[in-house]
PDB file of C-alpha atoms in Angstrom:
ATOM      1  CA  MET O   1      -4.573 -17.502   1.261  1.00  0.00           C
ATOM      2  CA  TRP O   2      -4.741 -20.595   3.407  1.00  0.00           C
ATOM      3  CA  THR O   3      -5.287 -20.809   7.125  1.00  0.00           C
ATOM      4  CA  THR O   4      -3.335 -22.805   9.658  1.00  0.00           C
ATOM      5  CA  GLY O   5      -6.234 -24.058  11.775  1.00  0.00           C
ATOM      6  CA  ASP O   6      -7.803 -23.100  15.054  1.00  0.00           C
ATOM      7  CA  PHE O   7      -6.376 -21.239  18.010  1.00  0.00           C
ATOM      8  CA  VAL O   8      -4.953 -23.273  20.893  1.00  0.00           C
ATOM      9  CA  ILE O   9      -5.611 -21.854  24.365  1.00  0.00           C
ATOM     10  CA  VAL O  10      -3.532 -23.156  27.277  1.00  0.00           C
ATOM     11  CA  ILE O  11      -4.673 -22.239  30.796  1.00  0.00           C
ATOM     12  CA  ASN O  12      -3.136 -22.848  34.240  1.00  0.00           C
ATOM     13  CA  ALA O  13       0.440 -22.527  32.974  1.00  0.00           C
ATOM     14  CA  ASP O  14       1.548 -21.862  36.547  1.00  0.00           C
ATOM     15  CA  LYS O  15       0.643 -25.441  37.572  1.00  0.00           C
ATOM     16  CA  ILE O  16       3.038 -27.355  35.314  1.00  0.00           C
ATOM     17  CA  ARG O  17       5.511 -29.824  36.792  1.00  0.00           C
ATOM     18  CA  LEU O  18       8.947 -30.926  35.600  1.00  0.00           C
ATOM     19  CA  THR O  19      10.508 -34.241  36.583  1.00  0.00           C
ATOM     20  CA  GLY O  20      13.956 -34.910  37.938  1.00  0.00           C
ATOM     21  CA  LYS O  21      16.452 -32.064  38.198  1.00  0.00           C
ATOM     22  CA  LYS O  22      15.038 -30.111  35.256  1.00  0.00           C
ATOM     23  CA  TRP O  23      14.099 -27.154  37.476  1.00  0.00           C
ATOM     24  CA  VAL O  24      17.802 -26.500  38.083  1.00  0.00           C
ATOM     25  CA  GLN O  25      19.572 -28.094  35.107  1.00  0.00           C
ATOM     26  CA  LYS O  26      17.338 -26.933  32.236  1.00  0.00           C
ATOM     27  CA  LEU O  27      18.626 -23.571  31.034  1.00  0.00           C
ATOM     28  CA  TYR O  28      17.018 -21.077  28.677  1.00  0.00           C
ATOM     29  CA  GLN O  29      19.198 -18.570  26.832  1.00  0.00           C
ATOM     30  CA  ARG O  30      18.452 -15.260  25.166  1.00  0.00           C
ATOM     31  CA  HIS O  31      20.748 -12.682  23.600  1.00  0.00           C
ATOM     32  CA  SER O  32      20.383  -8.918  23.710  1.00  0.00           C
ATOM     33  CA  GLY O  33      22.223  -8.387  20.431  1.00  0.00           C
ATOM     34  CA  TYR O  34      25.211  -6.694  22.049  1.00  0.00           C
ATOM     35  CA  ILE O  35      28.656  -8.158  22.631  1.00  0.00           C
ATOM     36  CA  GLY O  36      28.561 -10.283  25.772  1.00  0.00           C
ATOM     37  CA  GLY O  37      24.787 -10.001  25.909  1.00  0.00           C
ATOM     38  CA  LEU O  38      23.989 -13.695  26.462  1.00  0.00           C
ATOM     39  CA  LYS O  39      21.578 -14.133  29.387  1.00  0.00           C
ATOM     40  CA  THR O  40      20.900 -17.546  30.915  1.00  0.00           C
ATOM     41  CA  THR O  41      17.892 -18.410  33.073  1.00  0.00           C
ATOM     42  CA  SER O  42      17.014 -21.686  34.785  1.00  0.00           C
ATOM     43  CA  ALA O  43      13.559 -23.223  34.499  1.00  0.00           C
ATOM     44  CA  ARG O  44      12.806 -22.380  38.143  1.00  0.00           C
ATOM     45  CA  GLU O  45      13.626 -18.677  37.663  1.00  0.00           C
ATOM     46  CA  LEU O  46      11.578 -18.538  34.471  1.00  0.00           C
ATOM     47  CA  MET O  47       8.645 -20.216  36.217  1.00  0.00           C
ATOM     48  CA  GLU O  48       8.705 -17.640  39.025  1.00  0.00           C
ATOM     49  CA  LYS O  49       8.810 -14.671  36.631  1.00  0.00           C
ATOM     50  CA  ARG O  50       6.780 -15.797  33.580  1.00  0.00           C
ATOM     51  CA  PRO O  51       5.303 -19.322  33.686  1.00  0.00           C
ATOM     52  CA  GLU O  52       3.642 -18.805  30.289  1.00  0.00           C
ATOM     53  CA  GLU O  53       7.071 -18.583  28.675  1.00  0.00           C
ATOM     54  CA  LEU O  54       7.920 -22.188  29.639  1.00  0.00           C
ATOM     55  CA  ILE O  55       4.948 -23.458  27.632  1.00  0.00           C
ATOM     56  CA  ARG O  56       5.625 -21.122  24.711  1.00  0.00           C
ATOM     57  CA  ARG O  57       9.260 -22.197  24.406  1.00  0.00           C
ATOM     58  CA  ALA O  58       8.381 -25.894  24.631  1.00  0.00           C
ATOM     59  CA  VAL O  59       5.751 -25.601  21.896  1.00  0.00           C
ATOM     60  CA  LYS O  60       7.937 -23.431  19.668  1.00  0.00           C
ATOM     61  CA  GLY O  61      10.686 -26.053  19.823  1.00  0.00           C
ATOM     62  CA  MET O  62       8.264 -28.700  18.529  1.00  0.00           C
ATOM     63  CA  LEU O  63       6.994 -26.657  15.573  1.00  0.00           C
ATOM     64  CA  PRO O  64       8.614 -26.718  12.123  1.00  0.00           C
ATOM     65  CA  LYS O  65      11.266 -24.045  11.560  1.00  0.00           C
ATOM     66  CA  ASN O  66       9.649 -22.370   8.537  1.00  0.00           C
ATOM     67  CA  LYS O  67       6.765 -20.039   7.609  1.00  0.00           C
ATOM     68  CA  LEU O  68       4.168 -22.613   8.607  1.00  0.00           C
ATOM     69  CA  GLY O  69       5.692 -22.925  12.086  1.00  0.00           C
ATOM     70  CA  SER O  70       5.623 -19.149  12.491  1.00  0.00           C
ATOM     71  CA  ARG O  71       1.953 -18.995  11.546  1.00  0.00           C
ATOM     72  CA  LEU O  72       1.056 -21.845  13.870  1.00  0.00           C
ATOM     73  CA  TYR O  73       2.948 -20.199  16.736  1.00  0.00           C
ATOM     74  CA  THR O  74       0.865 -17.029  16.427  1.00  0.00           C
ATOM     75  CA  LYS O  75      -2.280 -19.137  17.067  1.00  0.00           C
ATOM     76  CA  LEU O  76      -1.012 -20.213  20.517  1.00  0.00           C
ATOM     77  CA  LYS O  77      -2.434 -18.372  23.532  1.00  0.00           C
ATOM     78  CA  VAL O  78      -1.054 -19.197  27.001  1.00  0.00           C
ATOM     79  CA  TYR O  79      -2.464 -17.897  30.297  1.00  0.00           C
ATOM     80  CA  LYS O  80      -1.119 -18.237  33.819  1.00  0.00           C
ATOM     81  CA  GLY O  81      -4.457 -18.729  35.588  1.00  0.00           C
ATOM     82  CA  GLY O  82      -7.720 -20.430  34.734  1.00  0.00           C
ATOM     83  CA  GLU O  83      -9.347 -17.337  33.223  1.00  0.00           C
ATOM     84  CA  HIS O  84      -8.952 -16.165  29.632  1.00  0.00           C
ATOM     85  CA  PRO O  85     -10.727 -13.523  27.499  1.00  0.00           C
ATOM     86  CA  HIS O  86     -11.668 -15.890  24.633  1.00  0.00           C
ATOM     87  CA  GLN O  87     -15.004 -17.559  23.936  1.00  0.00           C
ATOM     88  CA  ALA O  88     -16.067 -20.484  21.796  1.00  0.00           C
ATOM     89  CA  SER O  89     -17.736 -19.891  18.436  1.00  0.00           C
ATOM     90  CA  ASN O  90     -21.028 -21.519  19.481  1.00  0.00           C
ATOM     91  CA  PRO O  91     -21.071 -21.595  23.296  1.00  0.00           C
ATOM     92  CA  ASN O  92     -23.706 -23.860  24.837  1.00  0.00           C
ATOM     93  CA  PRO O  93     -24.899 -23.283  28.423  1.00  0.00           C
TER      94      PRO O  93
END
């Protein structure tokens, strides 16, 4: 069994900025699985509800679309504020 590397922790996801008209024009879609179940959300609406999701979707789009990409994606941890529950392996004061 091989590993895919270290965890990546992203903090302050609520402080990201988009340039131009991306807040209004960039749309994210999801489907419920039912007929007519396509839901569309703008970047501004997604930022107000779940700012972590903007980072997750951007990173997932850059990863390879195979088993390796799925394993790498599970190592991503995104947090809205500056605090997170993780610690380094050998923390130094």
